Amino acid sequence: MLANLKSVLAKANKKNYAVGAFNINDLEILEAIISAAEKQKSPVIVQTTEGAIEYAGVEELCAMMRTAAKMAKVPVVIHLDHGKDLKLIKKCIDIGYTSVMFDGSHYDYETNVKLTKKVVGWAHKKGVSVEAELGTIGGAEDKVSSRQIILTDPKVAVDFVKRTGVDALAIAIGTSHGAYKFAGKAKLDIKRLKEIKKKLNMPLVLHGASGVPKEIVKKATKYGGKFGAMEGVPESQIKLAVKNGINKINTDTDLRLAFTAGVREVLSKEKGVFDPRKILGPAKVEIQKVVEHRMKLFGSSGKG
Ligand code: G3H
Ligand code: 13P
Ligand code: ZN
């Protein structure tokens, strides 16, 4: 069923678990995520970046996600991830996204407040939820990038939420986007998270949370992939983050890796294959496995 972010995260905040937000770019990824959510009886957030929208079209993606959500037996939130273009954000609100993120983290503080407030005004009028970002999450992927990581200041977070009225806040506690997250030991600033949660007691969001599972990287490598020294967020750190107040966890990189491993395996084993369904089918299976695993890790299984 179609759900909005605010109500799904209110439950998660009360019961101390996190809901997975998984990025989609096409039908196969969407289907894999919905199947996983139904199997795990878990609420789920499906999200598209501006890059995904450039690739597949906003109307097409929205219609596809809305149909899948309405047919699903579990709550499904349709979310715009890292929205920066105000015109596009407005469009998403108007055509049926149930939640949008305004990412103003690259602006100075006052501009971030001003623009976030503007988006909240548009969205709340239509019952659409808003996530915003304070501090910066590192990593460089397409349009989602930032040069320098600035961790979220708890006092500033209080002022930001009071002035903007956002429903969820993405905080920076040391993660970054992509598959190369940590050069040294992977560690999140849990002390900072605790302080923010204590002051705000509202749904908090962790971006750049992929685990970069070794077995998936190994499989993709076995069938011809060549990567550098990838490093994700360890599951022990994810558990600590959930325990201390994270209620929405974004995952894209792990799905990309799973997709790649599935496609590479079938193409390398079956030299004569040329039916797209036979090539993309295994990718769906790999993604579903990853999503189910993460739902269990986040504690959202059985909460749908
Ligand atoms: O933050 C989300 C992504 O992993 C980057 O996605 O390449 O679709 O912008 P993108
Ligand atoms: P990962 O790159 O760690 O999967 O993060 C995705 C994300 O934060 C999307 O907004
Ligand atoms: Zn992100």
XYZ file of C-alpha atoms and ligand atoms in Angstrom:
325
model
C 0.000 0.000 0.000
C 1.060 3.545 -0.708
C 2.450 5.198 2.427
C 4.003 8.474 3.438
C 7.388 8.801 5.080
C 6.181 10.594 8.176
C 3.847 7.834 9.356
C 6.212 4.984 8.454
C 9.099 6.637 10.316
C 6.976 7.646 13.317
C 6.388 3.945 14.007
C 10.051 3.125 13.473
C 11.086 5.887 15.869
C 8.669 4.674 18.529
C 9.697 1.027 18.231
C 13.412 1.685 17.631
C 14.085 0.155 14.218
C 15.054 1.553 10.804
C 13.277 1.343 7.467
C 15.435 0.698 4.409
C 15.388 3.230 1.582
C 16.568 1.575 -1.608
C 17.409 3.363 -4.871
C 15.784 2.301 -8.119
C 16.548 3.142 -11.737
C 14.386 0.603 -13.531
C 11.623 -1.971 -13.228
C 13.894 -4.880 -12.302
C 15.358 -3.136 -9.253
C 11.916 -1.963 -8.150
C 10.458 -5.471 -8.412
C 13.343 -7.000 -6.474
C 12.862 -4.508 -3.622
C 9.086 -4.937 -3.428
C 9.410 -8.748 -3.482
C 11.917 -8.548 -0.632
C 9.633 -6.274 1.406
C 6.665 -8.593 0.945
C 8.707 -11.658 1.839
C 10.036 -9.924 4.967
C 6.686 -8.292 5.750
C 8.583 -5.050 6.046
C 7.717 -1.437 5.272
C 10.003 -0.050 2.590
C 11.033 3.204 0.925
C 11.774 3.188 -2.808
C 13.665 6.236 -3.964
C 14.950 7.835 -7.143
C 17.775 10.349 -7.463
C 17.845 13.136 -10.021
C 20.271 10.895 -11.927
C 17.718 8.065 -12.007
C 15.102 10.535 -13.230
C 17.431 11.743 -15.973
C 17.907 8.103 -16.984
C 14.327 6.849 -16.899
C 11.960 9.855 -16.709
C 10.108 11.198 -13.705
C 6.579 10.410 -14.910
C 7.574 6.870 -15.880
C 9.343 6.154 -12.597
C 6.567 7.688 -10.514
C 3.805 5.762 -12.295
C 5.757 2.526 -11.974
C 6.451 3.036 -8.271
C 2.873 4.085 -7.494
C 1.468 1.010 -9.232
C 3.878 -1.291 -7.417
C 3.131 0.411 -4.094
C -0.634 0.149 -4.497
C -0.351 -3.549 -5.331
C 2.036 -4.329 -2.457
C 0.838 -5.919 0.768
C 3.226 -3.779 2.838
C 3.604 0.026 3.220
C 5.690 1.506 0.387
C 6.936 5.119 0.451
C 7.830 6.785 -2.849
C 10.671 9.178 -2.203
C 12.857 11.626 -4.146
C 16.461 11.130 -2.994
C 18.858 14.123 -2.904
C 16.499 16.544 -4.641
C 18.381 19.732 -5.507
C 16.410 21.125 -8.429
C 13.424 22.993 -6.947
C 11.385 22.689 -10.140
C 11.842 18.924 -10.149
C 11.005 18.674 -6.441
C 7.761 20.574 -7.051
C 6.975 18.255 -9.932
C 7.529 15.142 -7.781
C 5.184 16.568 -5.146
C 2.553 17.283 -7.811
C 2.658 13.936 -9.625
C 2.457 11.554 -6.690
C 5.705 11.042 -4.800
C 4.711 10.659 -1.147
C 8.001 12.067 0.129
C 10.848 14.287 -1.084
C 14.329 15.061 0.122
C 15.625 18.567 -0.309
C 19.398 18.389 -0.225
C 20.610 21.888 0.502
C 23.760 20.724 2.253
C 25.981 22.416 -0.342
C 24.467 25.857 0.440
C 25.376 28.123 3.329
C 23.250 27.484 6.420
C 20.741 30.317 5.992
C 20.085 29.412 2.352
C 19.620 25.750 3.315
C 17.044 26.828 5.943
C 15.239 29.146 3.542
C 14.969 26.675 0.672
C 14.105 23.706 2.904
C 11.295 25.739 4.425
C 9.999 26.561 0.982
C 9.910 22.845 0.036
C 8.198 21.966 3.339
C 5.502 24.542 2.528
C 4.786 22.994 -0.904
C 4.965 19.405 0.335
C 2.937 19.600 3.538
C 0.051 21.269 1.693
C -0.268 18.027 -0.271
C 0.417 15.583 2.564
C 3.913 14.846 1.233
C 6.763 14.367 3.732
C 10.135 16.123 3.627
C 13.653 14.957 4.492
C 16.491 17.482 4.586
C 20.244 17.237 5.066
C 22.443 19.020 7.527
C 26.189 18.574 7.429
C 27.710 16.825 4.440
C 27.927 13.204 3.477
C 31.060 12.492 1.484
C 31.652 10.559 -1.680
C 31.408 11.434 -5.313
C 28.738 9.818 -7.432
C 27.102 11.662 -10.297
C 25.102 14.525 -8.861
C 25.462 13.378 -5.262
C 28.837 14.582 -4.181
C 30.563 16.774 -1.700
C 34.211 17.662 -1.463
C 34.599 17.911 2.269
C 32.798 16.077 5.056
C 31.336 18.337 7.742
C 29.696 16.371 10.552
C 26.312 17.591 11.829
C 26.408 19.946 14.804
C 23.674 18.904 17.322
C 22.856 22.500 18.361
C 22.522 23.642 14.756
C 20.295 20.610 14.064
C 17.817 21.789 16.723
C 17.659 25.269 15.190
C 17.317 23.809 11.671
C 14.387 21.526 12.523
C 12.618 24.243 14.509
C 12.852 26.704 11.650
C 12.073 24.347 8.753
C 9.532 21.841 10.134
C 11.061 18.855 8.296
C 9.770 15.344 8.991
C 13.147 13.576 8.881
C 16.728 14.767 9.083
C 19.732 13.267 7.293
C 22.781 13.712 9.477
C 26.468 13.375 8.751
C 28.235 11.064 11.203
C 31.102 9.836 9.045
C 29.589 7.832 6.197
C 30.024 8.616 2.525
C 28.348 7.562 -0.707
C 29.761 4.886 -2.968
C 31.883 1.766 -2.567
C 35.075 3.373 -1.242
C 34.011 4.729 2.114
C 36.906 4.288 4.493
C 40.644 4.287 3.970
C 41.357 3.260 7.569
C 39.100 1.718 10.209
C 35.389 2.192 9.527
C 33.830 4.042 12.428
C 30.734 6.175 12.781
C 30.397 9.040 15.256
C 27.801 7.339 17.474
C 28.357 9.834 20.298
C 27.269 12.635 17.973
C 24.240 10.602 16.849
C 23.185 10.041 20.476
C 23.430 13.734 21.211
C 21.379 14.697 18.150
C 18.714 12.090 18.927
C 18.472 13.228 22.532
C 17.944 16.820 21.484
C 15.528 16.134 18.615
C 13.827 12.777 19.247
C 12.687 12.681 15.622
C 13.384 10.311 12.696
C 17.042 10.525 11.652
C 18.433 9.304 8.343
C 21.728 7.590 7.531
C 23.011 8.021 3.974
C 25.991 6.243 2.494
C 25.196 3.166 4.557
C 26.012 0.346 2.130
C 27.967 -2.560 3.579
C 29.778 -3.474 0.335
C 29.489 -7.218 1.131
C 32.742 -9.063 0.469
C 31.008 -12.134 -1.026
C 29.210 -10.026 -3.634
C 32.374 -8.147 -4.602
C 34.116 -11.538 -4.788
C 31.448 -12.932 -7.094
C 31.506 -9.886 -9.383
C 35.313 -10.132 -9.471
C 35.245 -13.881 -10.169
C 33.197 -13.253 -13.292
C 35.362 -10.484 -14.686
C 34.812 -7.342 -12.565
C 37.859 -5.260 -11.618
C 37.570 -2.935 -8.623
C 39.807 -1.052 -6.208
C 39.938 -1.609 -2.445
C 36.227 -1.247 -1.629
C 35.098 -0.723 1.957
C 31.557 -0.333 3.307
C 29.931 0.314 6.669
C 30.289 -2.791 8.891
C 27.046 -4.380 10.091
C 28.074 -3.880 13.720
C 28.135 -0.103 13.095
C 24.718 -0.221 11.403
C 23.291 -2.032 14.438
C 24.735 0.625 16.748
C 23.315 3.390 14.551
C 19.827 1.837 14.664
C 20.047 1.276 18.398
C 20.889 4.937 18.898
C 18.178 6.496 16.787
C 18.629 6.098 13.027
C 15.215 5.310 11.477
C 15.851 5.476 7.706
C 18.858 3.849 6.066
C 19.771 4.540 2.438
C 21.304 1.793 0.323
C 22.222 2.039 -3.323
C 25.792 0.813 -3.806
C 25.053 -2.709 -2.483
C 22.224 -3.058 -5.006
C 24.506 -1.918 -7.823
C 27.101 -4.489 -6.801
C 24.489 -7.262 -6.528
C 23.100 -6.340 -9.947
C 26.597 -6.441 -11.449
C 27.431 -9.802 -9.863
C 24.193 -11.340 -11.194
C 24.637 -10.057 -14.736
C 28.328 -10.904 -14.893
C 27.728 -14.466 -13.697
C 25.041 -15.274 -16.235
C 26.890 -13.666 -19.135
C 30.085 -15.442 -18.308
C 28.479 -18.868 -17.730
C 25.998 -18.831 -20.579
C 27.808 -17.630 -23.653
C 24.804 -18.099 -25.922
C 22.302 -16.093 -23.863
C 20.717 -13.054 -25.512
C 17.266 -12.839 -23.942
C 17.244 -9.735 -21.663
C 14.961 -11.535 -19.211
C 17.542 -14.271 -18.769
C 20.267 -11.675 -18.250
C 18.374 -9.397 -15.855
C 16.480 -12.121 -13.978
C 19.543 -13.264 -11.990
C 20.302 -9.617 -11.116
C 16.831 -9.329 -9.576
C 17.451 -12.445 -7.483
C 20.772 -11.051 -6.198
C 19.227 -7.680 -5.301
C 16.291 -9.285 -3.496
C 18.731 -11.283 -1.339
C 20.626 -8.128 -0.358
C 17.448 -6.192 0.454
C 16.011 -8.995 2.581
C 19.272 -9.284 4.482
C 19.301 -5.559 5.190
C 15.684 -5.522 6.344
C 16.586 -8.142 8.943
C 19.650 -6.116 9.950
C 17.620 -2.893 10.304
C 14.937 -4.631 12.412
C 12.110 -3.761 9.998
C 11.231 -7.378 9.116
C 7.764 -8.234 10.395
C 6.905 -4.548 10.966
C 4.893 -4.131 7.743
O 23.056 8.855 -3.148
C 22.678 8.072 -3.997
C 23.490 7.410 -4.977
O 24.194 6.292 -4.646
C 23.987 8.210 -6.107
O 23.069 7.968 -7.051
O 24.243 8.034 -9.244
O 21.747 8.032 -9.052
O 23.028 10.073 -8.397
P 23.056 8.599 -8.536
P 25.439 4.070 -0.566
O 26.285 4.603 -1.664
O 26.245 3.733 0.647
O 24.585 2.919 -0.985
O 24.437 5.261 -0.118
C 23.270 5.511 -0.840
C 22.603 6.768 -0.432
O 22.879 7.385 0.572
C 21.530 7.247 -1.310
O 21.015 8.470 -0.903
Zn 22.495 9.768 -0.042
